[in-house]
Coordinates of C-alpha atoms in Angstrom, one line a residue:
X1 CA -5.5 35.2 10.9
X2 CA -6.1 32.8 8.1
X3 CA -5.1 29.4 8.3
X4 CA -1.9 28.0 6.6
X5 CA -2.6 25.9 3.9
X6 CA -2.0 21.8 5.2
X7 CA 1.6 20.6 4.3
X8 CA 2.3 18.3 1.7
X9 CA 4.9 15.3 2.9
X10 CA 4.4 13.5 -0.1
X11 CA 3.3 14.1 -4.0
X12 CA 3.7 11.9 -6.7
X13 CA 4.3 11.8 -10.6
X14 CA 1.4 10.3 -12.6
X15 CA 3.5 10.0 -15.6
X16 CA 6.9 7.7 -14.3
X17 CA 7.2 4.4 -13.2
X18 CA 6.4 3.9 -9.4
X19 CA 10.0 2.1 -9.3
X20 CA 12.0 5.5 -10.3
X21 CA 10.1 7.4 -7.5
X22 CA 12.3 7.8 -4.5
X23 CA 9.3 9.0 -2.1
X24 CA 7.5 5.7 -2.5
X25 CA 8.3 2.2 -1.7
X26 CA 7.1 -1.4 -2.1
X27 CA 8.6 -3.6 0.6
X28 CA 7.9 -3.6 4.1
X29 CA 11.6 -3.3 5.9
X30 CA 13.2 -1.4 8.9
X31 CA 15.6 0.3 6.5
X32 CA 13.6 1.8 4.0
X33 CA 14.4 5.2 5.2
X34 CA 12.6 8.1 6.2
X35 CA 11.1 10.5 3.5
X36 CA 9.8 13.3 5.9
X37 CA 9.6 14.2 9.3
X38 CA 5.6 14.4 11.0
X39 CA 5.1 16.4 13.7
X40 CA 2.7 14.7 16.7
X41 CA -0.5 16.5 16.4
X42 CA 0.0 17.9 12.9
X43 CA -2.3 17.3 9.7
X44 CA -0.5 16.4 6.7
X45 CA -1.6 15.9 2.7
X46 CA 0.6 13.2 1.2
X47 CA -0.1 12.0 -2.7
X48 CA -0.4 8.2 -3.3
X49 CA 0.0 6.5 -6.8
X50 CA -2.0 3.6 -7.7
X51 CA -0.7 -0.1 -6.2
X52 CA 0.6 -0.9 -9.6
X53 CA 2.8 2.3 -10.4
X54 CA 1.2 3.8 -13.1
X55 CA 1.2 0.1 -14.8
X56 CA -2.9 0.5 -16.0
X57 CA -4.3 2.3 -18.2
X58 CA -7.7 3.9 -19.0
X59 CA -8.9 2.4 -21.9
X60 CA -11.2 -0.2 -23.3
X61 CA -8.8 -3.8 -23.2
X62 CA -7.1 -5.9 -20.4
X63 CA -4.1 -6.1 -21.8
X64 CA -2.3 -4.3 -18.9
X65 CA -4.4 -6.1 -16.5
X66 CA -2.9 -9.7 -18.0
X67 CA 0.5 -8.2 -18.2
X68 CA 0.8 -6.4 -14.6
X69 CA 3.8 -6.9 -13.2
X70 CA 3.2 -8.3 -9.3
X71 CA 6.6 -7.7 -8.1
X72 CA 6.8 -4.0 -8.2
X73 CA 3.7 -4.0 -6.0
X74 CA 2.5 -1.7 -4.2
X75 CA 4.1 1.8 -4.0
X76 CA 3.6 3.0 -0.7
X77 CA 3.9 6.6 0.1
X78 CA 6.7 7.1 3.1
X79 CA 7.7 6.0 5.2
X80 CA 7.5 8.9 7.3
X81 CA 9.3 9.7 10.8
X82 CA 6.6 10.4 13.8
X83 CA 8.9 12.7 15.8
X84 CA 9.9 11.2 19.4
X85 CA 7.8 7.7 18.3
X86 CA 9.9 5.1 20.4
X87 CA 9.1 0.7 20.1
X88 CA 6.0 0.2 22.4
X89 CA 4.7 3.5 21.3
X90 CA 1.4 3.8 19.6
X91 CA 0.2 6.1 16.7
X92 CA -3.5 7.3 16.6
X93 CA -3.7 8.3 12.5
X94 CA -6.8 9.9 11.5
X95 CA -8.2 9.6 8.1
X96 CA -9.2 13.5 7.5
X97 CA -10.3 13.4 4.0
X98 CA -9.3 10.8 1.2
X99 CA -9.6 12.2 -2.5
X100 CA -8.6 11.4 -6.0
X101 CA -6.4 13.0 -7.4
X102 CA -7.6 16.1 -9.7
X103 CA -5.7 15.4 -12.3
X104 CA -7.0 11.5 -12.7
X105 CA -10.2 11.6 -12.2
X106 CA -10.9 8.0 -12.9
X107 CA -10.1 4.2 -11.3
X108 CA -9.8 0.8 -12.6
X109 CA -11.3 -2.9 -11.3
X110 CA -9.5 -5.7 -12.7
X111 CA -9.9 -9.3 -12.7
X112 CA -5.7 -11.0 -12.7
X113 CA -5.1 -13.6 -15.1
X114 CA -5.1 -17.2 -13.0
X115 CA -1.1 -17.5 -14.2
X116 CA -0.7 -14.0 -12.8
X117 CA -2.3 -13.4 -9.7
X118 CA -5.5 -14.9 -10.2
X119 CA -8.5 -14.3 -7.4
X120 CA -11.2 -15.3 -5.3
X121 CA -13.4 -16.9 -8.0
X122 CA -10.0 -17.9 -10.4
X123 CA -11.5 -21.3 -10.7
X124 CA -14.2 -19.8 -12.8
X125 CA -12.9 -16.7 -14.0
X126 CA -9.3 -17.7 -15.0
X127 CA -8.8 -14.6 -17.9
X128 CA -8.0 -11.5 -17.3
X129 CA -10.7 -8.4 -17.2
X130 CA -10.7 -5.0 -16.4
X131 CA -13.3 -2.2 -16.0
X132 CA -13.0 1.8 -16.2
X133 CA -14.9 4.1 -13.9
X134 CA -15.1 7.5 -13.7
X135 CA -15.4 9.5 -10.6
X136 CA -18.6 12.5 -10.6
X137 CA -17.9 13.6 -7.2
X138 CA -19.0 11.6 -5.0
X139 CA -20.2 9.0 -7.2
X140 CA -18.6 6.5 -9.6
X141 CA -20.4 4.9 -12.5
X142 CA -18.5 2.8 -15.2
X143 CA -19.1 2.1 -19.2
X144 CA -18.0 -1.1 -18.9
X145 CA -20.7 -2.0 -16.2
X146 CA -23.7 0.2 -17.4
X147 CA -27.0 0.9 -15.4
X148 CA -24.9 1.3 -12.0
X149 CA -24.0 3.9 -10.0
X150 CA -22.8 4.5 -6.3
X151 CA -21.4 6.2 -3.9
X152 CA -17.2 6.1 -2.8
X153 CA -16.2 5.4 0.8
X154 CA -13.0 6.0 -0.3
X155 CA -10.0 4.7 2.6
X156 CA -6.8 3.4 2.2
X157 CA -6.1 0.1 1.1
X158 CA -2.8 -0.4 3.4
X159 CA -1.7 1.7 6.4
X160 CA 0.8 0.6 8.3
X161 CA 3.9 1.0 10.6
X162 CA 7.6 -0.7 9.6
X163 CA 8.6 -3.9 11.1
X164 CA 11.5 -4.2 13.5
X165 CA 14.0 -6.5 12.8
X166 CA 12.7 -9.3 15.1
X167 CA 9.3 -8.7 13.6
X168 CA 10.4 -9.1 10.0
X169 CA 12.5 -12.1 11.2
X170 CA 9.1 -13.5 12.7
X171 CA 6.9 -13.1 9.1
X172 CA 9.3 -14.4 6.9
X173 CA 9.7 -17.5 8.9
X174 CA 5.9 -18.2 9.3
X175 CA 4.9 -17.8 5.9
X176 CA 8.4 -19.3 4.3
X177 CA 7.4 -22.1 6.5
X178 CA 3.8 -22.2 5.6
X179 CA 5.2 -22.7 1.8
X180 CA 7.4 -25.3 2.6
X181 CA 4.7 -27.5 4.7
X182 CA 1.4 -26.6 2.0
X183 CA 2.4 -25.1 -1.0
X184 CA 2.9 -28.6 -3.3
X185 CA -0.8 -28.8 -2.3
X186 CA -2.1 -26.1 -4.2
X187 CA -1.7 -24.8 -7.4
X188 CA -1.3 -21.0 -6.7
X189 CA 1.1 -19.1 -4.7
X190 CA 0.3 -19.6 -0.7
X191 CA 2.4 -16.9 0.8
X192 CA 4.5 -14.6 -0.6
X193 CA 8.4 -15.1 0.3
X194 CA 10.8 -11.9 0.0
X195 CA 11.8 -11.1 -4.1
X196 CA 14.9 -9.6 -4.8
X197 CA 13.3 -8.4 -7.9
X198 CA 12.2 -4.6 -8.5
X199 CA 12.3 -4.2 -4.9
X200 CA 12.1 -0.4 -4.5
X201 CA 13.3 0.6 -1.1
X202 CA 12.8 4.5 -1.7
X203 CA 15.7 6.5 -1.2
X204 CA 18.0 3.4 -0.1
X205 CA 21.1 3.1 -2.2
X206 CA 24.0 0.1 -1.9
X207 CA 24.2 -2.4 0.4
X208 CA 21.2 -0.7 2.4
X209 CA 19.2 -1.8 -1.0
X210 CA 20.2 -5.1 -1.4
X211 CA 19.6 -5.9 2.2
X212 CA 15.9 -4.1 1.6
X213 CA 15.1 -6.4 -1.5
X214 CA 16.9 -9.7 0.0
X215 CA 15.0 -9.6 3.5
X216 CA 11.8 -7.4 3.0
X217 CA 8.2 -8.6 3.5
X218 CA 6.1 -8.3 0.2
X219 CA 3.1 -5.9 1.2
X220 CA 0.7 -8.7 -0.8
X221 CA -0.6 -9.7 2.6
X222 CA -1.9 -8.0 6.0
X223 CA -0.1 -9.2 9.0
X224 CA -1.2 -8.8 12.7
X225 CA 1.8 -6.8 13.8
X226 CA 1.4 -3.9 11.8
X227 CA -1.8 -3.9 9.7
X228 CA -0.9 -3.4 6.1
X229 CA -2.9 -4.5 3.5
X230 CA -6.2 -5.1 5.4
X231 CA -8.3 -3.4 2.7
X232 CA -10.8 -2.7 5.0
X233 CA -13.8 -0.2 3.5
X234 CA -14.9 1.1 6.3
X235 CA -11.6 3.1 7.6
X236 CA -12.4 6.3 5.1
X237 CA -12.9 9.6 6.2
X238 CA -13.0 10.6 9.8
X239 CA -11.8 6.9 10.9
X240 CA -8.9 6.5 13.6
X241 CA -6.6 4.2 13.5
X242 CA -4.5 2.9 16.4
X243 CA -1.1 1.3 15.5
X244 CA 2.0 -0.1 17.4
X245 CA 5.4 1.2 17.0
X246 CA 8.2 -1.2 16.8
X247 CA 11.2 1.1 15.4
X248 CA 12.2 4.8 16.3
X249 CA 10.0 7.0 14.3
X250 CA 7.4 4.7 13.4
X251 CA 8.7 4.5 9.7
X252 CA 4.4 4.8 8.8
X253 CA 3.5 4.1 5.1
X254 CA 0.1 4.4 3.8
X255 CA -1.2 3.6 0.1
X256 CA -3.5 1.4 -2.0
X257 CA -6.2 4.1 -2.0
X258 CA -9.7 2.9 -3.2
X259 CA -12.7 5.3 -4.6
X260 CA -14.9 2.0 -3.2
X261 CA -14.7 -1.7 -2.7
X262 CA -17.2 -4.4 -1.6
X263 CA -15.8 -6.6 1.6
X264 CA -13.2 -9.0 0.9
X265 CA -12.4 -7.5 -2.3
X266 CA -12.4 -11.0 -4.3
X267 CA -11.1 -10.0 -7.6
X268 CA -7.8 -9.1 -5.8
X269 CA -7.7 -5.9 -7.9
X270 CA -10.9 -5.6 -7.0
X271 CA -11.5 -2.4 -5.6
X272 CA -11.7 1.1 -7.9
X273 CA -7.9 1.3 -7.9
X274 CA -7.1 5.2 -8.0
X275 CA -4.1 7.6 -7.0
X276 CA -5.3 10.2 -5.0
X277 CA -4.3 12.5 -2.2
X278 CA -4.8 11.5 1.7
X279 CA -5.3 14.0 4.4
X280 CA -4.2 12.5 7.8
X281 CA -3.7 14.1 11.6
X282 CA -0.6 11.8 13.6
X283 CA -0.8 11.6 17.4
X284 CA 1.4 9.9 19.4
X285 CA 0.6 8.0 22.7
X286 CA 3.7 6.5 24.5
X287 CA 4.2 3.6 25.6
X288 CA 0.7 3.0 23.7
X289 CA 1.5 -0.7 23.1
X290 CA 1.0 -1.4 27.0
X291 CA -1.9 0.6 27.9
X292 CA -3.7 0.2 25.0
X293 CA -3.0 -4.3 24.9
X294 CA -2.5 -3.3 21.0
X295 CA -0.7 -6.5 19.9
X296 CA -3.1 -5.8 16.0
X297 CA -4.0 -2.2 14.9
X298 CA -7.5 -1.5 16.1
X299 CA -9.8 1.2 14.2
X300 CA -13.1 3.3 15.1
X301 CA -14.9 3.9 11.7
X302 CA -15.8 7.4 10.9
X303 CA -19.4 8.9 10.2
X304 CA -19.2 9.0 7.0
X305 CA -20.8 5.8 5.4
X306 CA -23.1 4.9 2.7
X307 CA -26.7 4.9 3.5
X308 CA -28.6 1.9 1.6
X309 CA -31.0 0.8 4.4
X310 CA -31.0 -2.2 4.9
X311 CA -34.1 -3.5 3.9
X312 CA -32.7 -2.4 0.6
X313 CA -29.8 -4.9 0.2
X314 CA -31.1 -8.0 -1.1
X315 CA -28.9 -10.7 0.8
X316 CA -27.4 -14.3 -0.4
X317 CA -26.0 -17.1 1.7
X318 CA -23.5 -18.9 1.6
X319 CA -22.5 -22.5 3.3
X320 CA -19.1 -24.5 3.9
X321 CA -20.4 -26.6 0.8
X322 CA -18.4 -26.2 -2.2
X323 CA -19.9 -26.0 -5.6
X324 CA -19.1 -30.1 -6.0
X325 CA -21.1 -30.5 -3.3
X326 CA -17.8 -31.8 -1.1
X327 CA -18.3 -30.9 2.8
X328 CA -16.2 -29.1 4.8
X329 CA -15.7 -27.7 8.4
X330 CA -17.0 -24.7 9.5
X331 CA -14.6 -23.0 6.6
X332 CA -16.2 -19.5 6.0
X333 CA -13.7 -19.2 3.2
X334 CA -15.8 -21.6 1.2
X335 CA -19.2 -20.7 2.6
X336 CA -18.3 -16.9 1.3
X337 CA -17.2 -18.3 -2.3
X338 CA -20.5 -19.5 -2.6
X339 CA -22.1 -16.5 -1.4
X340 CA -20.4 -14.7 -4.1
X341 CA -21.5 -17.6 -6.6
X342 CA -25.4 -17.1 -5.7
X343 CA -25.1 -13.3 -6.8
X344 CA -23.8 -14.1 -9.7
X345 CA -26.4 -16.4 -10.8
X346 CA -28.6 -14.2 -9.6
X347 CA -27.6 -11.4 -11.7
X348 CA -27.1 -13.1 -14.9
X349 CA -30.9 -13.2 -15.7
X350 CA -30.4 -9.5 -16.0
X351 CA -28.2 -9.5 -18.8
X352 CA -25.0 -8.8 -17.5
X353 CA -22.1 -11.7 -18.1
X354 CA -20.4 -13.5 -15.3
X355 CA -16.9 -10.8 -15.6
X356 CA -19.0 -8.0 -15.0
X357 CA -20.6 -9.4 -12.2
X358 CA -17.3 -10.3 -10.7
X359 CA -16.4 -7.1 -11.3
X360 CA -19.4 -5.1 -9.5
X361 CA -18.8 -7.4 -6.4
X362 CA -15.1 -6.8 -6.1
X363 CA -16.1 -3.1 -6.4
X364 CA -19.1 -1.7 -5.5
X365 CA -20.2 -1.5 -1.8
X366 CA -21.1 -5.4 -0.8
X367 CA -21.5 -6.0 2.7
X368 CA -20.2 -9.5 3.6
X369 CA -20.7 -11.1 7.4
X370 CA -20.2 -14.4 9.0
X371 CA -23.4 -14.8 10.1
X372 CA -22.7 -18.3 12.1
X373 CA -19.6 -19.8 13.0
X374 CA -20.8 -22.3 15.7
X375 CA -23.0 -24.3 13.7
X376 CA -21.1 -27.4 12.5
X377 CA -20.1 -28.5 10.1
X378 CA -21.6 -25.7 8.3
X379 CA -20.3 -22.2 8.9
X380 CA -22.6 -19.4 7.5
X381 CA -21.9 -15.7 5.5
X382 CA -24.1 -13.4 3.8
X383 CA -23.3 -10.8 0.8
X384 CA -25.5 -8.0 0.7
X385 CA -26.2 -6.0 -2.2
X386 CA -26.9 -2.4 -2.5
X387 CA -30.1 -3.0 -4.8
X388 CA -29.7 1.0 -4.9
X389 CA -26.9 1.2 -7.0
X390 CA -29.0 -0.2 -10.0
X391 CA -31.2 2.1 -12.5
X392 CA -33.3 -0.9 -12.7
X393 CA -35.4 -2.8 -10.0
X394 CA -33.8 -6.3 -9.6
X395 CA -36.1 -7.1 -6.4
X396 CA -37.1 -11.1 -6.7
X397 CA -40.7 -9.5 -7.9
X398 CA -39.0 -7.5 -10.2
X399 CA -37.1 -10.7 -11.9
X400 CA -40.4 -12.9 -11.2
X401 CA -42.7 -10.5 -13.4
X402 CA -40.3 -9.8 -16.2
X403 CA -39.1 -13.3 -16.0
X404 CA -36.2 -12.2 -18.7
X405 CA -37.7 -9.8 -20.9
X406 CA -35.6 -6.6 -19.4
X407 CA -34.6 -4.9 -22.6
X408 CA -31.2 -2.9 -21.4
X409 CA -28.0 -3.3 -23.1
X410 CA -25.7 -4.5 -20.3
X411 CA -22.1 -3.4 -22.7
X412 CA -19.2 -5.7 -21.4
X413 CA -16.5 -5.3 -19.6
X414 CA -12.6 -4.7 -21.0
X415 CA -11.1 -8.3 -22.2
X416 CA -7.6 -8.9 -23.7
X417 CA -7.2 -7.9 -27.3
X418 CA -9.1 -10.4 -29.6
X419 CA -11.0 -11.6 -26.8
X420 CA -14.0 -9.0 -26.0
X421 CA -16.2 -11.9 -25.7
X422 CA -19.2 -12.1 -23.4
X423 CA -18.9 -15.1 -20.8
X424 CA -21.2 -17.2 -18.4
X425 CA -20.0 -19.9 -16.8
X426 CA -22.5 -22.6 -15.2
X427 CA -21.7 -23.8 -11.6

C-alpha cells in the first residue's frame, strides 16, 4: 500500500499579519492553548512564518528593518498537545526535514537600528541594514552581498516546551530582577520583562488573554528550562532533540526557521530569516526528566552538515581585550566581539563595506569556539570562515599578492531610504 501523505498540524498565511493568525503565538505561557493534538510516534509537517510576522519585505531598502516592531515577536507555530505527555515527562522531537516554503523562495539578514534592537557590534554599526537572499536549492546567494555563495543547514531558530506556572514565576523574577540590580548601567535593554502589548496568545480570548499578555515570558531570550530561542545551527535535519515537560501535553512550539546562520548570530536578525515548512517525528519518554537528569534540553546533531574542511576556514582570534584596549576577566563575550572585529578588517581590503560584512557573519556558516577559558585574565574564541563560500580566493597569499588591486564590484547592502551609503568604520 502507498503511504499516506504526512499530516499537516499547522499552515500559515504569508499575506496577514502574524498577530491575526490564531495558529501561532508570541509569548511563552501555560495558557496559550492547544492548536492540535500529536500523536507519540507520529511525523507531522507544521508551516512557520517568519519571527517578525510578515513585517519584512523583499526589496532593496531597510526601511522595514528600522521600523520592525519587537513586540509582536516571534510567531511560534503551536503549541501543540503531545498526547498522554505528563510534568517530568520528556519529548524526543526529531528534525525530519526543514524547508522553505515554496511559495517564498527567499530570506532576509538584517542589521536592527541601535534605538530598536540594536546587536552584537551596535557600537559600531548603530543604522539599520538589511540584505535579500534567494534560495537555489540548497544554496543561497544574495545581490546585496555579491561573489558569495553557500550552502543552508537550515534548523529552527526556537523549539521549545511551555512553562508551568512555577516556571514562568521563576523567569520573570530572575530577569525582572536582573533589570532592577543592572539595567541603569547600560544603555540597552538587559532582559526582557513581560509586555502587555500585541501579545498574541493564539486562540486565547478574555481574561485567558489578558492573563497571557500580563504574565508571559517574551521569547527574545533562551532559558535553561525549556530551550527556546537557542538559535543553535547545528539542530537541522535529522537532529534529536530531548526536552522536559512541565505541563500536561507538553504545550511544544517551534519557529524562527533559518535557511543558515553563522554561530552566535550577532546581528540579532542575523540569520537568513525565512518561513518555511518543518517536518518533525514526537516521541514521548515518561518520566524522561528523571532518567534522563534533563534539567536543559540536550540535542544529538544530525548528519547532515556543511563540508568546508577545515584547513579551508581561515580562522581569527579573539581576546578579553576590548577595542580601547581596557582589560577584562576571562569574558568570552568581549574576546568573541573582537573576533568578529578582526574579520571585518580583514575583509574590507576586499572591497566589501563594514554592513555587508556584518551581514555575511551574522549569516553565512561561521564557526565560533571558545578555544580557552582557563587562561587568565585572557579568555580565548576563534571565528572561522568558510573561505569556500567566496568566488574569489581571499587566502593571506591571495590578499598579500594583489595587495588591493581586486577589481570586483562588491554592490552594497539595503540601507534606509536616502541613506544607501557605503560605510567603514575604523576600530
Amino acid at each position: 500500500m502507498p503511504a499516506e501523505p504526512i499530516r499537516y498540524v499547522t499552515t500559515v498565511d504569508l499575506d496577514k499579519p502574524g498577530d491575526v493568525q490564531p495558529q501561532v503565538h508570541n509569548r511563552w505561557h501555560p495558557d496559550v492553548p492547544f492548536t492540535e493534538t500529536i500523536k507519540p510516534g507520529e511525523t507531522v509537517k507544521l508551516e512557520c512564518l517568519d519571527w517578525t510576522g510578515n513585517q519584512i519585505k523583499n526589496n532593496d531598502f531597510a526601511d522595514d528593518i528600522l521600523n520592525v516592531d519587537l513586540s509582536r515577536i516571534h510567531y511560534l507555530s503551536g503549541p501543540y498537545n503531545i498526547e498522554g505527555a505528563e510534568p517530568g515527562d520528556a519529548i524526543l522531537v526529531e528534525i525530519k526535514d526543514v524547508q522553505p516554503l515554496e511559495r517564498q523562495p527567499w530570506g532576509y539578514c538584517g542589521v536592527f537600528h541601535k534605538s530598536n534592537g540594536g546587536g552584537f557590534l551596535d557600537k559600531f554599526y548603530p543604522e539599520a541594514a538589511k540584505a535579500i537572499f534567494d534560495f537555489e536549492g540548497i544554496h543561497a546567494t544574495s545581490r546585496h552581498l555579491p561573489h558569495t555563495k553557500f550552502t543552508g543547514l537550515i534548523h529552527p531558530g526556537i523549539i521549545g516546551t511551555a512553562p508551568s506556572e512555577q516556571v514562568l514565576k521563576e523567569w520573570n523574577s530572575r530577569e525582572t530582577g536582573l533589570i532592577t540590580e543592572i539595567q541603569h548601567l547600560h544603555d540597552t535593554p538587559v532582559a526582557q520583562a513581560p509586555l502587555v502589548k500585541n501579545a498574541h496568545g493564539g486562540k486565547a480570548t478574555g481574561e485567558v488573554l489578558k492573563r497571557i499578555a500580563k504574565e508571559g515570558a517574551r521569547t527574545i531570550p533562551g532559558r535553561p528550562e525549556n530551550g527556546g530561542n537557542c538559535d543553535i545551527k547545528n539542530l537541522s535535519r535529522g537532529s534529536k532533540c530531548y526536552l522536559p515537560v512541565y505541563v500536561a501535553g507538553a504545550k511544544l512550539s517551534i519557529g524562527d526557521l533559518h535557511f543558515s546562520q553563522g554561530d552566535g548570530e550577532i546581528s540579532f536578525c542575523g540569520a537568513i530569516e525565512m518561513a518555511g515548512v518543518i517536518t518533525i517525528n514526537v516521541k514521548l519518554i515518561k518520566q524522561g526528566v528523571e532518567k534522563l537528569s534533563l534539567k536543559s534540553p540536550m540535542f544529538i546533531p544530525g548528519d547532515v552538515q556543511n563540508h568546508y574542511g577545515s584547513s579551508r576556514y581561515l580562522t581569527f582570534e579573539g581576546f578579553s581585550v576590548d577595542e580601547d584596549g581596557k582589560q577584562g576577566f576571562l569574558c568570552a563575550t568581549t574576546a568573541y566581539r573582537q573576533s568578529c572585529i578582526r574579520a571585518i578588517e580583514y575583509l574590507r581590503g576586499f572591497g566589501y563595506n563594514d554592513y555587508q560584512i556584518y551581514l555575511l557573519l551574522s549569516s553565512a556558516p561561521i564557526e565560533g569556539h571558545i578555544a580557552g577559558i582557563v587562561d587568565v585574565p585572557n579568555a580565548c574564541t576563534t571565528l572561522g570562515l568558510p573561505m569556500d563560500i567566496f568566488d574569489f580566493d581571499i587566502s593571506p597569499e591571495s590578499k598579500l599578492e594583489k595587495s588591493g588591486d581586486l577589481d570586483l564590484d562588491m554592490g552594497n547592502c539595503a540601507f534606509v531610504k536616502g541613506a544607501n551609503h557605503r560605510v567603514t568604520y575604523e576600530f
